[in-house]
Short mmCIF file of C-alpha atoms in Angstrom, two decimals:
data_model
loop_
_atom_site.label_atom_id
_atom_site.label_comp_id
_atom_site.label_asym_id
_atom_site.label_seq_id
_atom_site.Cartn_x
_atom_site.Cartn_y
_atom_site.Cartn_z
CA UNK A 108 64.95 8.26 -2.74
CA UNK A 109 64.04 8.92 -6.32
CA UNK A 110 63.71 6.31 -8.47
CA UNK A 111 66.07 5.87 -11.39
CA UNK A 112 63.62 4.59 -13.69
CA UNK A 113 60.44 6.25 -14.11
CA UNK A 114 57.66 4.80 -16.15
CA UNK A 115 55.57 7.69 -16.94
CA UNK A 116 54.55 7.31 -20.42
CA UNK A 117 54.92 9.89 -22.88
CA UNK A 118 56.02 12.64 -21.33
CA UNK A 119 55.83 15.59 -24.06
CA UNK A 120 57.12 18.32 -23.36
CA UNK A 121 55.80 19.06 -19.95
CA UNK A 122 58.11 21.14 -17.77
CA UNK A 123 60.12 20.83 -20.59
CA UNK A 124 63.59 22.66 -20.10
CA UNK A 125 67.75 22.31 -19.95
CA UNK A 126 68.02 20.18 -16.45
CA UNK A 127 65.33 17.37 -16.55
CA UNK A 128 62.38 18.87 -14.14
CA UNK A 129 60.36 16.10 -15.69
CA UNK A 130 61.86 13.26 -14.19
CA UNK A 131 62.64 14.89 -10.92
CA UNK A 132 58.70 15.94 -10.45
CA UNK A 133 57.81 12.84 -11.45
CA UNK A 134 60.38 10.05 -9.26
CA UNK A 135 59.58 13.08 -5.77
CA UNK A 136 55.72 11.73 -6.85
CA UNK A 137 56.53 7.76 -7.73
CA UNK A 138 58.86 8.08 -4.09
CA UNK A 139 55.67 9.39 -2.39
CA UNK A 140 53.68 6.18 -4.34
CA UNK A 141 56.34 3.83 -3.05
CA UNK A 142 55.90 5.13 1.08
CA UNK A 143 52.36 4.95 0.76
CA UNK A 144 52.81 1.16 -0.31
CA UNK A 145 54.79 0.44 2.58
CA UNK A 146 52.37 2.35 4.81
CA UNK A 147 50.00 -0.19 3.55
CA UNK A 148 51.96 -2.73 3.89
CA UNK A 149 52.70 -1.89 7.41
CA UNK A 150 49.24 -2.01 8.02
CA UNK A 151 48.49 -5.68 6.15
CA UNK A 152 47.12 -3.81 3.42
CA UNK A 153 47.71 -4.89 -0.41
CA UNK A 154 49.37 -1.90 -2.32
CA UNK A 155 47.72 0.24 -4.83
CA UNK A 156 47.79 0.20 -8.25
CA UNK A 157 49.27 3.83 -9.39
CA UNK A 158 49.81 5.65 -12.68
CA UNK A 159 52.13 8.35 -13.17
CA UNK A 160 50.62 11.08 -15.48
CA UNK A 161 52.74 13.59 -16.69
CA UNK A 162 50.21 15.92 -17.62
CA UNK A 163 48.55 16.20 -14.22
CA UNK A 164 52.02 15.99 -12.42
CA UNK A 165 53.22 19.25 -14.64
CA UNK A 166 49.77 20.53 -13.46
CA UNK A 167 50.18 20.12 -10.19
CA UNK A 168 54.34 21.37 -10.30
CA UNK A 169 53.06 24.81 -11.82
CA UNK A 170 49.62 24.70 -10.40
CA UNK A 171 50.46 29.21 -9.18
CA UNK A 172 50.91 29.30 -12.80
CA UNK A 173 47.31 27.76 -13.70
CA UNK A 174 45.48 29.40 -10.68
CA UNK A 175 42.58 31.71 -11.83
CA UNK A 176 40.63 33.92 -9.59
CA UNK A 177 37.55 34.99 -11.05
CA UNK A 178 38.82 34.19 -14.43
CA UNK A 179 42.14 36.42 -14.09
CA UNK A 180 45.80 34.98 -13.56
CA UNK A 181 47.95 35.96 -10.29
CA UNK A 182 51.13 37.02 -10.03
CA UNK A 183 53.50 34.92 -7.83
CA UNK A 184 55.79 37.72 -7.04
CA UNK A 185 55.86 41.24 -5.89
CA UNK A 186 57.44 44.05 -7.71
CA UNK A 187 60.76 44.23 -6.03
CA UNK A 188 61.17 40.36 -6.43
CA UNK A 189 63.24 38.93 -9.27
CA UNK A 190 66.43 39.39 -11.43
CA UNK A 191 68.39 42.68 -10.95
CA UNK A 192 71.56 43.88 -12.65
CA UNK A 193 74.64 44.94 -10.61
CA UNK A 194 77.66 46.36 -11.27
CA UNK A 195 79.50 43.31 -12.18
CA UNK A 196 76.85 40.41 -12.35
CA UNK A 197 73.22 39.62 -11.48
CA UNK A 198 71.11 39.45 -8.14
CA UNK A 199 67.77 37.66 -7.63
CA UNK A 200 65.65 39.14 -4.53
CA UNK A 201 62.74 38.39 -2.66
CA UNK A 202 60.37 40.43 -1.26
CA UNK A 203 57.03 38.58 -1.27
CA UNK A 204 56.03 39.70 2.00
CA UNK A 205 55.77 42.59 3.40
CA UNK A 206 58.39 42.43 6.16
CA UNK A 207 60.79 40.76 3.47
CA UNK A 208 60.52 43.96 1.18
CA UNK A 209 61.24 46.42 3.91
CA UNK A 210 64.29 44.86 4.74
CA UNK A 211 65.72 44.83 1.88
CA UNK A 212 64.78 48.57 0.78
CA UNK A 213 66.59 48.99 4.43
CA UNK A 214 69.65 46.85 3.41
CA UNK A 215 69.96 48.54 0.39
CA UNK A 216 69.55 52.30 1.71
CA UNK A 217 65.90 53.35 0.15
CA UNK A 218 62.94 54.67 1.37
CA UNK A 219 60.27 52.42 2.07
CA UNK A 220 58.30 53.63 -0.91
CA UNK A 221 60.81 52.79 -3.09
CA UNK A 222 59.57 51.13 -6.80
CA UNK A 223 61.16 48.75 -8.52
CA UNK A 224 63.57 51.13 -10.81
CA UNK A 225 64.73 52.69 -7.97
CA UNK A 226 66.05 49.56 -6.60
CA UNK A 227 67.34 48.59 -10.23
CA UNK A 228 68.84 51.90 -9.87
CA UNK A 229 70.32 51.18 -6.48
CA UNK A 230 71.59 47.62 -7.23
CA UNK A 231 73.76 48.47 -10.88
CA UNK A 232 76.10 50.80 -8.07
CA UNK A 233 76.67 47.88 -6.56
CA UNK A 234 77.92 44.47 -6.66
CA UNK A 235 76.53 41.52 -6.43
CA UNK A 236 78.28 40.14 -3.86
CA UNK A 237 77.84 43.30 -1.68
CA UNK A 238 74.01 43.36 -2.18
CA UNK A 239 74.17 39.53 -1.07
CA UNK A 240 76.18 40.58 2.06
CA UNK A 241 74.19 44.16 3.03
CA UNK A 242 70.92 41.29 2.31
CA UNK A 243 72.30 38.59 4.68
CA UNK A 244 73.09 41.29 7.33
CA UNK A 245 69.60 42.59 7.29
CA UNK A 246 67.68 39.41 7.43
CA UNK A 247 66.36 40.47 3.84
CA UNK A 248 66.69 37.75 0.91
CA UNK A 249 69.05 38.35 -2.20
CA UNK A 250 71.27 36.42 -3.76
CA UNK A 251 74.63 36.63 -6.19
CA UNK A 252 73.60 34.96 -9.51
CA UNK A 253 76.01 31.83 -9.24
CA UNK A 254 77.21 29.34 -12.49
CA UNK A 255 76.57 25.85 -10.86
CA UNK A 256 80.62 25.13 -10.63
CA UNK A 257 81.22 27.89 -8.28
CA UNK A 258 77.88 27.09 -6.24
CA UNK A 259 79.66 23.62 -5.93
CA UNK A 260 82.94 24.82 -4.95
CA UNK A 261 81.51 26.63 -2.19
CA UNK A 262 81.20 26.11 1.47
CA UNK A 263 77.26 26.32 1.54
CA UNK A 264 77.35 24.70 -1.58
CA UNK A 265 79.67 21.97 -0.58
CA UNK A 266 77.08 21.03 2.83
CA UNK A 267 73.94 21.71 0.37
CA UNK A 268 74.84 18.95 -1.64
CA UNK A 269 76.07 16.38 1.24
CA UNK A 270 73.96 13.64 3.12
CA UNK A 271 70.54 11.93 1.87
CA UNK A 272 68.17 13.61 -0.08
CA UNK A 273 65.79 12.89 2.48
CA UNK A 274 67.61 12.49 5.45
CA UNK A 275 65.49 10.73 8.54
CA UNK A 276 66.71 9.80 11.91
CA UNK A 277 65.03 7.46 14.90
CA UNK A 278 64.96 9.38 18.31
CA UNK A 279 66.33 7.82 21.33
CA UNK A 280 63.77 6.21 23.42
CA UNK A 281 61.47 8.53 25.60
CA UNK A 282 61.05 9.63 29.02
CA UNK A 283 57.61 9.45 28.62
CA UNK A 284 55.80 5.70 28.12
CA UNK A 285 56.39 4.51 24.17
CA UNK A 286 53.43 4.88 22.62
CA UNK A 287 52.62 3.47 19.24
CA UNK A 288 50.90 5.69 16.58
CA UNK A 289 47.39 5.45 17.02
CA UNK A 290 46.11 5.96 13.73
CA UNK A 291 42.85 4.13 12.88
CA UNK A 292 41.51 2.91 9.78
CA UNK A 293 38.92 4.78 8.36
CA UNK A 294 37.16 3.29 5.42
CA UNK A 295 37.44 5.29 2.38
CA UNK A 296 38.95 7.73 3.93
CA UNK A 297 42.43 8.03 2.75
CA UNK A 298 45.22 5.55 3.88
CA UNK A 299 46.06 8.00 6.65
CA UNK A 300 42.73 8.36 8.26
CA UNK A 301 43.40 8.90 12.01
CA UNK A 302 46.87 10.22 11.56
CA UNK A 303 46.78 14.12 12.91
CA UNK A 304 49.26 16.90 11.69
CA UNK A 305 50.42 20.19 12.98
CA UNK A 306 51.41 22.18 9.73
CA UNK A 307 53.92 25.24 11.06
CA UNK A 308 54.75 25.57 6.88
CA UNK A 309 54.66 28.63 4.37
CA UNK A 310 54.93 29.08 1.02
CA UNK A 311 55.64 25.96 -1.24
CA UNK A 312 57.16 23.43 -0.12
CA UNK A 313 56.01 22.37 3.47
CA UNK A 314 52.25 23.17 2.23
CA UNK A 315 52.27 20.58 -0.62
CA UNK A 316 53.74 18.12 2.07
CA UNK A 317 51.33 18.96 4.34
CA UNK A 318 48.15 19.33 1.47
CA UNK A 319 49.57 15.73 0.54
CA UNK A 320 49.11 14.28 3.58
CA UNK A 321 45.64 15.50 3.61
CA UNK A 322 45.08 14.41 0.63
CA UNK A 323 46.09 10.68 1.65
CA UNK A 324 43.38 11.32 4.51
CA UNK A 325 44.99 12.83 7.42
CA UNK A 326 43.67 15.54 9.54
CA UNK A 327 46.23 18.65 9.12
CA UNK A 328 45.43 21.61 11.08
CA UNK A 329 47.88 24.63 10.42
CA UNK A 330 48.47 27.23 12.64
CA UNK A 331 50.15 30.79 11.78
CA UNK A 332 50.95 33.37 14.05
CA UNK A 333 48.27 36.23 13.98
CA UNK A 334 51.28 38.86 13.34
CA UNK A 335 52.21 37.74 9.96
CA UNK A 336 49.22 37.39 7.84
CA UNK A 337 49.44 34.86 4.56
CA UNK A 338 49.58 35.98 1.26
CA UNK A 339 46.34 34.83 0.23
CA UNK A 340 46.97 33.53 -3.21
CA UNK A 341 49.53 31.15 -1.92
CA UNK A 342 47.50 29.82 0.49
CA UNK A 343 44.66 29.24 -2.31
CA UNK A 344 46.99 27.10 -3.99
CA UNK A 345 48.53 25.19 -1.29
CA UNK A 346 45.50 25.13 0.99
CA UNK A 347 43.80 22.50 0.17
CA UNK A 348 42.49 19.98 2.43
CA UNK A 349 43.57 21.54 5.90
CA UNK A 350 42.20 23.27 8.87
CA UNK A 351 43.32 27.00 9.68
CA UNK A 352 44.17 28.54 12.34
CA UNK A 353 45.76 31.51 14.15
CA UNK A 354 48.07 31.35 17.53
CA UNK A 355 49.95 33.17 19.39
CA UNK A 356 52.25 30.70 20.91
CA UNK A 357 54.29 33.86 23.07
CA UNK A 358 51.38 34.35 25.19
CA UNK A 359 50.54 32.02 28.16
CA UNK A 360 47.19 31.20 26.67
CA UNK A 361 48.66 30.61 23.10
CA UNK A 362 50.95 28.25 24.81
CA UNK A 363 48.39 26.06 26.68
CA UNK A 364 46.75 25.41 23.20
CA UNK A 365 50.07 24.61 21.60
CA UNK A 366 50.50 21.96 24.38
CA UNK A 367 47.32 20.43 24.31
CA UNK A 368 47.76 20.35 20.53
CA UNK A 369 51.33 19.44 20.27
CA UNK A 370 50.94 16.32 22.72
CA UNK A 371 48.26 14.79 20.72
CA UNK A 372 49.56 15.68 17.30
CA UNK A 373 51.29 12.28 15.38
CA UNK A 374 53.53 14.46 13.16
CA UNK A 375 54.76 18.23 13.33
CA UNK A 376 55.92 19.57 10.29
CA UNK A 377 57.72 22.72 10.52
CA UNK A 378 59.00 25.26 7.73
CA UNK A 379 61.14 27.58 8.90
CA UNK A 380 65.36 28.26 9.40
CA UNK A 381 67.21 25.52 11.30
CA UNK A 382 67.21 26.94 15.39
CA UNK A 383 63.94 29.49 14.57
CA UNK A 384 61.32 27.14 16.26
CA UNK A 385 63.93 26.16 19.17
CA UNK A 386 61.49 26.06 22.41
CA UNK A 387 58.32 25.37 20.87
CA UNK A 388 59.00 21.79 20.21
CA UNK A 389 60.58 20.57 23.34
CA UNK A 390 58.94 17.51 25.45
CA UNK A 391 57.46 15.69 22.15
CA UNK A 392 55.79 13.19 22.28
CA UNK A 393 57.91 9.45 21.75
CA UNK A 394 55.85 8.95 18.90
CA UNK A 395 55.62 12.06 17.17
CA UNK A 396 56.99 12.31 13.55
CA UNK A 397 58.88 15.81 12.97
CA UNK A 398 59.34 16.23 9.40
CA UNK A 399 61.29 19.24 8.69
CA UNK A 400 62.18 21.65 5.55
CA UNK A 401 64.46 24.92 4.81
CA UNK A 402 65.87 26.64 2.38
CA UNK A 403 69.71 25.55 2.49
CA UNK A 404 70.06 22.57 4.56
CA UNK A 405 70.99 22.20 8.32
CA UNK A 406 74.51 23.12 7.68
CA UNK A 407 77.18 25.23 6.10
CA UNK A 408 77.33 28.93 6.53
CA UNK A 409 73.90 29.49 5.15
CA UNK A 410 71.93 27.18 7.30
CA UNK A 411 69.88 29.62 9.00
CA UNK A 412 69.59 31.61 6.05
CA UNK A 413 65.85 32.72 4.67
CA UNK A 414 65.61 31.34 1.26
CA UNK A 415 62.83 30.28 -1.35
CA UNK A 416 62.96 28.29 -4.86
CA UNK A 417 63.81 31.08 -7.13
CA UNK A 418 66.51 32.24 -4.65
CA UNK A 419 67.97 28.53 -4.80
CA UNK A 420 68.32 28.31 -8.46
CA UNK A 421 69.80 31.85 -8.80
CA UNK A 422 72.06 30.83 -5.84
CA UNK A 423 72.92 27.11 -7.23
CA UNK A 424 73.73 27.49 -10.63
CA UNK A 425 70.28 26.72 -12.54
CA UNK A 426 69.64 29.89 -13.59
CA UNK A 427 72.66 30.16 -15.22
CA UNK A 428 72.10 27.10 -16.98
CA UNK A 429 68.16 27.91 -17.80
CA UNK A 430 69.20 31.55 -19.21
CA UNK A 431 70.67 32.89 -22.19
CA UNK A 432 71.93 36.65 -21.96
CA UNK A 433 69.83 37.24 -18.71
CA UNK A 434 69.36 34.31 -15.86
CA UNK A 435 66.53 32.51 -16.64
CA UNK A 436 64.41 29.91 -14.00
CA UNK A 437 62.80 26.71 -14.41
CA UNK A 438 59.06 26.22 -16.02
CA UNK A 439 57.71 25.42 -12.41
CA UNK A 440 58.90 26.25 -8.92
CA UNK A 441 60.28 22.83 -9.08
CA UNK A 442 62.32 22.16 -5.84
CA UNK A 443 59.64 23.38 -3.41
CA UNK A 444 57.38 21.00 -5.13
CA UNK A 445 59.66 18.04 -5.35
CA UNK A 446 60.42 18.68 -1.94
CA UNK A 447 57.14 18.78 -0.53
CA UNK A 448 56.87 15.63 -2.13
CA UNK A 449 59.67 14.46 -0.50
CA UNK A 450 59.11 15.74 2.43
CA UNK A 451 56.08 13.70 2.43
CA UNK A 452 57.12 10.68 1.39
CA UNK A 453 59.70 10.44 4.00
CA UNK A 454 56.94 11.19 6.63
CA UNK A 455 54.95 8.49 5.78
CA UNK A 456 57.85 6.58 6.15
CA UNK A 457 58.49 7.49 9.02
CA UNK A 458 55.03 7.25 10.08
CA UNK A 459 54.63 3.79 9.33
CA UNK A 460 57.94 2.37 10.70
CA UNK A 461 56.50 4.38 14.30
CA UNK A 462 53.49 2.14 13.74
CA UNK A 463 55.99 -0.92 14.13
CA UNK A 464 58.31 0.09 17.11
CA UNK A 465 56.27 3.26 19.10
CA UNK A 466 59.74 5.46 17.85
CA UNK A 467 59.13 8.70 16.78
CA UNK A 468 60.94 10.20 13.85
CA UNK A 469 63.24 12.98 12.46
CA UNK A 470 62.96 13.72 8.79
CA UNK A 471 64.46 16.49 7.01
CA UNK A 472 64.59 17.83 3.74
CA UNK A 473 65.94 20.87 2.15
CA UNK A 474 65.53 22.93 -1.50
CA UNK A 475 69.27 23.54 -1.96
CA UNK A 476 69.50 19.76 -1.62
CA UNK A 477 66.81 18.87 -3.98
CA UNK A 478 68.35 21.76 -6.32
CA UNK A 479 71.95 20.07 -5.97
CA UNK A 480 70.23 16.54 -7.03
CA UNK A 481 68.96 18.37 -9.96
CA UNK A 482 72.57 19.70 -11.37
CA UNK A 483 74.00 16.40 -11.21
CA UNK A 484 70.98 13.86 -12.77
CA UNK A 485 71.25 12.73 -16.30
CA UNK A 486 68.83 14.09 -18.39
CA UNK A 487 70.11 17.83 -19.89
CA UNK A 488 68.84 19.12 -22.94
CA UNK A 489 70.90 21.52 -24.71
CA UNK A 490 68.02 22.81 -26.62
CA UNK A 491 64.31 21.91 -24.71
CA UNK A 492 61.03 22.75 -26.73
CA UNK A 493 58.94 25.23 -24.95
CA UNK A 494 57.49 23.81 -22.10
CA UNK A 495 53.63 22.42 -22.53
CA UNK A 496 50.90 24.08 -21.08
CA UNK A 497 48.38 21.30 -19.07
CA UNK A 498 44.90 21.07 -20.35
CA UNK A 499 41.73 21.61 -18.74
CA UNK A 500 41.49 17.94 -17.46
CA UNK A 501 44.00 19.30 -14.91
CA UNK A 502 41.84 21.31 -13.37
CA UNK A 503 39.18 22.05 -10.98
CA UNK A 504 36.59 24.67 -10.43
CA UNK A 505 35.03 25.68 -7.04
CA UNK A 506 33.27 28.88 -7.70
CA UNK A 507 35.03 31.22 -9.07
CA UNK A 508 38.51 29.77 -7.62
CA UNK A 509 40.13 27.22 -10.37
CA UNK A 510 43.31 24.84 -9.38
CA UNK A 511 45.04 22.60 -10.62
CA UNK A 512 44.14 18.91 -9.62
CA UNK A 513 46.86 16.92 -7.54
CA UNK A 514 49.44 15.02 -8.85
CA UNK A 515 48.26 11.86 -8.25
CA UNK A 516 45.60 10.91 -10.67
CA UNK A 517 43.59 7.96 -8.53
CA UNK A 518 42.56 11.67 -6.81
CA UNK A 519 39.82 13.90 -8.71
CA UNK A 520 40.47 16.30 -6.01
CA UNK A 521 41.53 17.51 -2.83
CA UNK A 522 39.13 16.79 0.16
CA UNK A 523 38.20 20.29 0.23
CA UNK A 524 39.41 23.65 -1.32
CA UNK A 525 41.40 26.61 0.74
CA UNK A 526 39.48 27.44 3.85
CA UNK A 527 39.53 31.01 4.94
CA UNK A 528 43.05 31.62 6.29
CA UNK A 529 43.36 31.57 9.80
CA UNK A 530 39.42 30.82 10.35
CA UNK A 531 39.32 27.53 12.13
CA UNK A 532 39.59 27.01 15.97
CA UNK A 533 43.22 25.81 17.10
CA UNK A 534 41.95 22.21 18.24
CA UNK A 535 41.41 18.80 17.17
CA UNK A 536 37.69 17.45 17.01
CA UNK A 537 35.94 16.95 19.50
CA UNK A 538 38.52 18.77 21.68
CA UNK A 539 38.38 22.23 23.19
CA UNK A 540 40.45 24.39 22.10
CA UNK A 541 40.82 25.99 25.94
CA UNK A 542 41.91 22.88 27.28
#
């Protein structure tokens, strides 16, 4: 789904590194162009006229690295998160949130107020493969730094790299009457006025598909359950352009809203491990569009495995390849971008064939997939510049929040900055949400 050949201009040295980040941000972004042409298409509409800039596409990949709150930079990871030394290689861990960290100070046998050099401490007894194992076991997330040849000779690496980089599939036909999408056409208004979007995403990747989709004009409305609050900076940067809202879907009331939601939503996009959402999404609609996206794909051994992008390069080879001494990482968090823009681009795909035959959609997408598209595209350098930092043209101010402005430049901006997390009503307009 990503174009061979990319007319960007000249690309500098934006997200300049060994694998070519470059040209896989900028064909997930040209593959998004392309879906929106056939959207139009499918809806008699002449197709735009789009320019790939590299500047504001780098933006946009490493747009937690150009965030500024109140004029100060945020840190995209908590203190136990990142490389560790073991006993015979290197671990990357993740512990972002707070029920991540306190599983793995559990797997690992520490105290809950355990600081980072006590976990360095703790992780050079070990190896790495053991504090991969003790990880899996406790639902906590750490990884055995890999070299990309024995990610690929491995089982999860073997199914990570199989099938379609964006991989959709037509559902059956419905017990319920076929209904076509019923998006409208709203003028000015993005060309996906009228569609409407449950966002059940965290993090990157399913939040840029999802602020995408708003930013082409649909109405997204996320919900998050009330027991697992956001980490706010994320949401600042990925926010844009949606609704908020908080639901608990276990409780009988939570799950009236849900339904009345659910069976007038056009697409569902969902974010978490293969299986986790099992129950929630029965009895769709025959139209709806369920764009999906994980960590390692939907099989292997590690399917329903937690992951996130740094955890996927460590895993998959490219931080071997982007280090020296030490693993290094890519300039951007690269596959969850490129994946949300995948993601999204296969949606409106999807979107726009349901618009032709009433058939709702599958369409699924995955980082360790993205990551193994990465390892094998032409493109290395053995010896990149460092990377360029985007100007100020790449950015936006709204008080004293700045962000970086999306990667499509016929957009100034998103429709609207980060609402308060979790401060909207769970409902579509003009609906109640006690129905």
């Amino acid at each position: 789904m990503i174009p061979t050949v990319i007319d960007y201009g000249d690309p500098g040295n934006y997200l300049a590194a060994r694998l070519p980040v470059l040209t896989l941000a900028a064909g997930s972004v040209a593959a998004l162009t392309g879906a929106v042409d056939r959207y139009d298409s499918a809806h008699g509409r002449d197709p735009r006229s789009w320019r790939l800039d590299p500047e504001r596409i780098a933006a946009s990949f490493a747009s937690d690295r150009l965030l500024r709150v109140s004029g100060a930079p945020v840190s995209g990871f908590a203190e136990l998160s990142g490389f560790f030394a073991a006993s015979d290689g290197w671990v990357r861990t993740h512990a972002n949130y707070p029920h991540h960290r306190t599983r793995l100070l559990a797997a690992l046998d520490l105290s809950d107020d355990a600081g980072r050099d006590a976990m360095a401490a703790r992780i050079g007894r070990l190896t790495a493969a053991d504090v991969e194992d003790r990880a899996a076991a406790a639902q906590a997330i750490a990884v055995r730094v890999r070299t990309a040849a024995e990610w690929a000779a491995s089982a999860q690496g073997v199914a990570a790299g199989s099938g379609d980089l964006v991989s959709t599939v037509v559902h059956a036909e419905s017990s319920r009457p076929r209904t076509r999408h019923r998006s409208h056409r709203v003028p000015g208004s993005g060309p996906l006025a009228g569609v409407k979007v449950l966002d059940l995403t965290r993090v990157i990747a399913g939040p840029v598909a999802t602020r995408t989709l708003a930013l082409l004009g649909a109405d997204v409305l996320r919900i998050d359950p009330p027991s697992i609050p956001e980490i706010v900076v994320l949401h600042l940067d990925t926010g844009q352009g949606k609704r908020t809202a908080l639901l608990d879907v276990r409780s009988a009331d939570g799950r009236l809203v849900w339904g009345s939601l659910f069976a007038e939503a056009d697409v569902v996009v969902t974010g978490y491990r293969p299986g986790a959402l099992d129950g929630l999404l029965d009895d769709a609609p025959g139209h709806l569009v369920r764009g999906r996206v994980c960590a390692w794909g939907g099989s292997g051994p590690w399917a329903r495995r937690r992951g996130f992008d740094s955890v996927v390069q460590a895993a998959s080879g490219i931080a071997t390849i982007e280090g020296g001494d030490t693993p290094g990482a890519l300039p951007a968090q690269a596959l969850d971008h490129a994946t949300g823009y995948l993601l999204a681009a296969g949606i409106v795909d999807a979107v726009a064939a349901g618009h032709v035959d009433g058939r709702g959609r599958s369409v699924d997408v995955s980082l360790a997939r993205t990551g193994a598209w990465l390892l094998t595209a032409d493109g290395r350098s053995e010896d990149p510049p460092p990377p360029a930092m985007p100007g100020p043209r790449c950015l936006t101010a709204h008080g004293d929040l700045v962000t970086a402005r999306p990667a499509l430049a016929e957009f100034d901006d998103y429709p609207f900055p980060a609402r308060p997390w979790g401060g909207d009503a769970p409902s579509w307009p003009g609906l109640s949400p006690s129905l």
